[in-house]
Amino acid sequence: MEIHATRGDITQLSVDAVVNAANSSLLGGGGVDGAIHRAAGPGLLEECRGLGGCDTGDAKATGGHDLAARWVIHTVGPVWHGGNRGEAALLASCYRRSLEVADEIGARSVAFPAISTGVYGYPRQEAARVAVETIRSTPTSVSEVHLVAFDAQTHSLYKELAGGSSPSAPT
Ligand code: ADP
């Protein structure tokens, strides 16, 4: 599997599936969730209404509607409460369950946002480590993963952890 550190707007990527950092209602929200719903159009919300929500750490697929991506995989990240409430296991579960759902629908290229690192408050560095370690250790038919960073700090963390950064100059 190739893991790419990608910077930009996840709604613009031509991949089989984009992962949405949703809330448990699956009825839309701010951040990347709002951006995905705006870009996908009202049909996405319509489809989500039929899913009956989603537990934290779980994932469910819908069509991509007006997105270039054929599917959206909605996953619900944990709210950060300081790290002692199972946050790391729940965040790992988001990445693992999203890859399992990708296998079920036959998606081979998948783009992930930095789940939980926005309003849910998960520290960026720890979240990036969980993302890369879980993706690497999950058996899957997905052959191409994009870790999509909206900000420069997350992008450099992904480059460091997933490779793809240019080697640093010798000191
Ligand atoms: P959460 O509630 O899981 O914390 P947020 O949407 O608030 O979700 O933030 C998750 C991450 O998604 C943050 O790092 C944020 O910068 C990033 N993000 C926001 N909009 C986009 C977008 N259009 N494409 C990619 N990433 C985005």
PDB file of N, CA, C and O and ligand atoms in Angstrom, residues 8-11 21-22 30-33 35 77 113-121 124 148-151 154, ligand 1:
ATOM      1  N   GLY A   8      -4.401  19.930   1.188  1.00  0.00           N
ATOM      2  CA  GLY A   8      -5.465  20.606   0.454  1.00  0.00           C
ATOM      3  C   GLY A   8      -6.853  20.252   0.925  1.00  0.00           C
ATOM      4  O   GLY A   8      -7.042  19.781   2.043  1.00  0.00           O
ATOM      5  N   ASP A   9      -7.805  20.484   0.021  1.00  0.00           N
ATOM      6  CA  ASP A   9      -9.227  20.313   0.317  1.00  0.00           C
ATOM      7  C   ASP A   9      -9.648  18.910  -0.120  1.00  0.00           C
ATOM      8  O   ASP A   9      -9.630  18.590  -1.307  1.00  0.00           O
ATOM      9  N   ILE A  10     -10.035  18.097   0.833  1.00  0.00           N
ATOM     10  CA  ILE A  10     -10.354  16.685   0.553  1.00  0.00           C
ATOM     11  C   ILE A  10     -11.527  16.550  -0.416  1.00  0.00           C
ATOM     12  O   ILE A  10     -11.620  15.550  -1.132  1.00  0.00           O
ATOM     13  N   THR A  11     -12.395  17.558  -0.474  1.00  0.00           N
ATOM     14  CA  THR A  11     -13.564  17.454  -1.357  1.00  0.00           C
ATOM     15  C   THR A  11     -13.172  17.500  -2.829  1.00  0.00           C
ATOM     16  O   THR A  11     -13.979  17.152  -3.686  1.00  0.00           O
ATOM     17  N   ALA A  21     -15.001  13.095   8.589  1.00  0.00           N
ATOM     18  CA  ALA A  21     -14.969  13.147  10.060  1.00  0.00           C
ATOM     19  C   ALA A  21     -16.317  13.708  10.504  1.00  0.00           C
ATOM     20  O   ALA A  21     -16.482  14.916  10.657  1.00  0.00           O
ATOM     21  N   ALA A  22     -17.273  12.814  10.679  1.00  0.00           N
ATOM     22  CA  ALA A  22     -18.656  13.201  10.935  1.00  0.00           C
ATOM     23  C   ALA A  22     -18.934  13.257  12.435  1.00  0.00           C
ATOM     24  O   ALA A  22     -18.090  12.876  13.249  1.00  0.00           O
ATOM     25  N   GLY A  30     -19.817  21.155  11.078  1.00  0.00           N
ATOM     26  CA  GLY A  30     -18.862  22.134  10.570  1.00  0.00           C
ATOM     27  C   GLY A  30     -17.620  21.446  10.042  1.00  0.00           C
ATOM     28  O   GLY A  30     -17.621  20.237   9.791  1.00  0.00           O
ATOM     29  N   GLY A  31     -16.565  22.200   9.858  1.00  0.00           N
ATOM     30  CA  GLY A  31     -15.269  21.650   9.455  1.00  0.00           C
ATOM     31  C   GLY A  31     -15.352  20.853   8.166  1.00  0.00           C
ATOM     32  O   GLY A  31     -16.049  21.216   7.218  1.00  0.00           O
ATOM     33  N   VAL A  32     -14.651  19.723   8.163  1.00  0.00           N
ATOM     34  CA  VAL A  32     -14.572  18.921   6.951  1.00  0.00           C
ATOM     35  C   VAL A  32     -15.946  18.326   6.603  1.00  0.00           C
ATOM     36  O   VAL A  32     -16.281  18.158   5.423  1.00  0.00           O
ATOM     37  N   ASP A  33     -16.736  18.040   7.614  1.00  0.00           N
ATOM     38  CA  ASP A  33     -18.089  17.505   7.427  1.00  0.00           C
ATOM     39  C   ASP A  33     -18.934  18.502   6.623  1.00  0.00           C
ATOM     40  O   ASP A  33     -19.573  18.138   5.615  1.00  0.00           O
ATOM     41  N   ALA A  35     -17.852  20.898   4.723  1.00  0.00           N
ATOM     42  CA  ALA A  35     -17.264  21.053   3.381  1.00  0.00           C
ATOM     43  C   ALA A  35     -17.701  19.902   2.469  1.00  0.00           C
ATOM     44  O   ALA A  35     -18.039  20.113   1.295  1.00  0.00           O
ATOM     45  N   GLY A  77     -15.087  10.319  14.977  1.00  0.00           N
ATOM     46  CA  GLY A  77     -13.909  10.343  15.833  1.00  0.00           C
ATOM     47  C   GLY A  77     -14.276  10.646  17.274  1.00  0.00           C
ATOM     48  O   GLY A  77     -15.369  11.147  17.563  1.00  0.00           O
ATOM     49  N   PRO A 113      -9.251  12.679   6.117  1.00  0.00           N
ATOM     50  CA  PRO A 113      -8.882  13.934   6.776  1.00  0.00           C
ATOM     51  C   PRO A 113      -8.229  13.593   8.121  1.00  0.00           C
ATOM     52  O   PRO A 113      -8.198  12.427   8.510  1.00  0.00           O
ATOM     53  N   ALA A 114      -7.720  14.599   8.799  1.00  0.00           N
ATOM     54  CA  ALA A 114      -7.114  14.386  10.131  1.00  0.00           C
ATOM     55  C   ALA A 114      -8.250  14.319  11.159  1.00  0.00           C
ATOM     56  O   ALA A 114      -8.586  15.299  11.829  1.00  0.00           O
ATOM     57  N   ILE A 115      -8.828  13.113  11.266  1.00  0.00           N
ATOM     58  CA  ILE A 115     -10.017  12.880  12.098  1.00  0.00           C
ATOM     59  C   ILE A 115      -9.773  13.338  13.546  1.00  0.00           C
ATOM     60  O   ILE A 115      -8.705  13.061  14.107  1.00  0.00           O
ATOM     61  N   SER A 116     -10.749  14.030  14.100  1.00  0.00           N
ATOM     62  CA  SER A 116     -10.773  14.494  15.500  1.00  0.00           C
ATOM     63  C   SER A 116      -9.844  15.662  15.819  1.00  0.00           C
ATOM     64  O   SER A 116      -9.844  16.138  16.960  1.00  0.00           O
ATOM     65  N   THR A 117      -9.034  16.122  14.867  1.00  0.00           N
ATOM     66  CA  THR A 117      -8.058  17.167  15.210  1.00  0.00           C
ATOM     67  C   THR A 117      -8.590  18.587  15.035  1.00  0.00           C
ATOM     68  O   THR A 117      -7.851  19.553  15.235  1.00  0.00           O
ATOM     69  N   GLY A 118      -9.866  18.716  14.675  1.00  0.00           N
ATOM     70  CA  GLY A 118     -10.469  20.042  14.568  1.00  0.00           C
ATOM     71  C   GLY A 118     -11.180  20.371  15.872  1.00  0.00           C
ATOM     72  O   GLY A 118     -10.553  20.404  16.931  1.00  0.00           O
ATOM     73  N   VAL A 119     -12.492  20.572  15.801  1.00  0.00           N
ATOM     74  CA  VAL A 119     -13.237  20.939  17.014  1.00  0.00           C
ATOM     75  C   VAL A 119     -13.193  19.840  18.080  1.00  0.00           C
ATOM     76  O   VAL A 119     -13.377  20.130  19.256  1.00  0.00           O
ATOM     77  N   TYR A 120     -12.911  18.602  17.709  1.00  0.00           N
ATOM     78  CA  TYR A 120     -12.853  17.531  18.700  1.00  0.00           C
ATOM     79  C   TYR A 120     -11.556  17.542  19.514  1.00  0.00           C
ATOM     80  O   TYR A 120     -11.439  16.813  20.505  1.00  0.00           O
ATOM     81  N   GLY A 121     -10.585  18.353  19.107  1.00  0.00           N
ATOM     82  CA  GLY A 121      -9.462  18.693  19.989  1.00  0.00           C
ATOM     83  C   GLY A 121      -8.345  17.686  20.167  1.00  0.00           C
ATOM     84  O   GLY A 121      -7.496  17.849  21.058  1.00  0.00           O
ATOM     85  N   ARG A 124      -2.586  17.093  17.390  1.00  0.00           N
ATOM     86  CA  ARG A 124      -2.279  16.746  16.002  1.00  0.00           C
ATOM     87  C   ARG A 124      -1.199  15.682  15.861  1.00  0.00           C
ATOM     88  O   ARG A 124      -1.298  14.793  15.013  1.00  0.00           O
ATOM     89  N   VAL A 148      -4.837  13.541   4.146  1.00  0.00           N
ATOM     90  CA  VAL A 148      -5.038  14.911   3.664  1.00  0.00           C
ATOM     91  C   VAL A 148      -4.970  15.893   4.826  1.00  0.00           C
ATOM     92  O   VAL A 148      -5.749  15.806   5.775  1.00  0.00           O
ATOM     93  N   ALA A 149      -4.014  16.805   4.725  1.00  0.00           N
ATOM     94  CA  ALA A 149      -3.844  17.847   5.742  1.00  0.00           C
ATOM     95  C   ALA A 149      -4.365  19.159   5.186  1.00  0.00           C
ATOM     96  O   ALA A 149      -4.107  19.511   4.038  1.00  0.00           O
ATOM     97  N   PHE A 150      -5.102  19.872   6.026  1.00  0.00           N
ATOM     98  CA  PHE A 150      -5.628  21.181   5.644  1.00  0.00           C
ATOM     99  C   PHE A 150      -4.650  22.274   6.059  1.00  0.00           C
ATOM    100  O   PHE A 150      -4.668  23.359   5.521  1.00  0.00           O
ATOM    101  N   ASP A 151      -3.796  21.965   7.024  1.00  0.00           N
ATOM    102  CA  ASP A 151      -2.858  22.951   7.568  1.00  0.00           C
ATOM    103  C   ASP A 151      -1.426  22.443   7.414  1.00  0.00           C
ATOM    104  O   ASP A 151      -1.185  21.243   7.275  1.00  0.00           O
ATOM    105  N   THR A 154       0.046  19.782  10.184  1.00  0.00           N
ATOM    106  CA  THR A 154      -0.385  18.397   9.977  1.00  0.00           C
ATOM    107  C   THR A 154       0.298  17.814   8.740  1.00  0.00           C
ATOM    108  O   THR A 154       0.717  16.653   8.748  1.00  0.00           O
TER     109      THR A 154
HETATM  110  P1  ADP B   1     -13.437  16.802  14.135  1.00  0.00           P
HETATM  111  O1  ADP B   1     -14.806  17.162  14.633  1.00  0.00           O
HETATM  112  O2  ADP B   1     -13.284  15.307  13.880  1.00  0.00           O
HETATM  113  O3  ADP B   1     -12.339  17.383  14.954  1.00  0.00           O
HETATM  114  P2  ADP B   1     -13.103  18.845  12.030  1.00  0.00           P
HETATM  115  O4  ADP B   1     -13.813  18.887  10.727  1.00  0.00           O
HETATM  116  O5  ADP B   1     -13.345  19.949  12.996  1.00  0.00           O
HETATM  117  O6  ADP B   1     -13.416  17.397  12.646  1.00  0.00           O
HETATM  118  O7  ADP B   1     -11.535  18.773  11.758  1.00  0.00           O
HETATM  119  C1  ADP B   1     -10.862  17.629  11.306  1.00  0.00           C
HETATM  120  C2  ADP B   1      -9.692  18.051  10.435  1.00  0.00           C
HETATM  121  O8  ADP B   1     -10.166  18.334   9.121  1.00  0.00           O
HETATM  122  C3  ADP B   1      -8.967  19.303  10.910  1.00  0.00           C
HETATM  123  O9  ADP B   1      -7.571  19.050  10.867  1.00  0.00           O
HETATM  124  C4  ADP B   1      -9.367  20.349   9.876  1.00  0.00           C
HETATM  125  O10 ADP B   1      -8.321  21.295   9.681  1.00  0.00           O
HETATM  126  C5  ADP B   1      -9.526  19.499   8.641  1.00  0.00           C
HETATM  127  N1  ADP B   1     -10.347  20.046   7.550  1.00  0.00           N
HETATM  128  C6  ADP B   1     -11.319  20.992   7.591  1.00  0.00           C
HETATM  129  N2  ADP B   1     -11.831  21.201   6.364  1.00  0.00           N
HETATM  130  C7  ADP B   1     -11.166  20.368   5.508  1.00  0.00           C
HETATM  131  C8  ADP B   1     -11.216  20.104   4.095  1.00  0.00           C
HETATM  132  N3  ADP B   1     -12.077  20.745   3.306  1.00  0.00           N
HETATM  133  N4  ADP B   1     -10.353  19.168   3.579  1.00  0.00           N
HETATM  134  C9  ADP B   1      -9.496  18.512   4.380  1.00  0.00           C
HETATM  135  N5  ADP B   1      -9.403  18.696   5.710  1.00  0.00           N
HETATM  136  C10 ADP B   1     -10.221  19.623   6.267  1.00  0.00           C
END
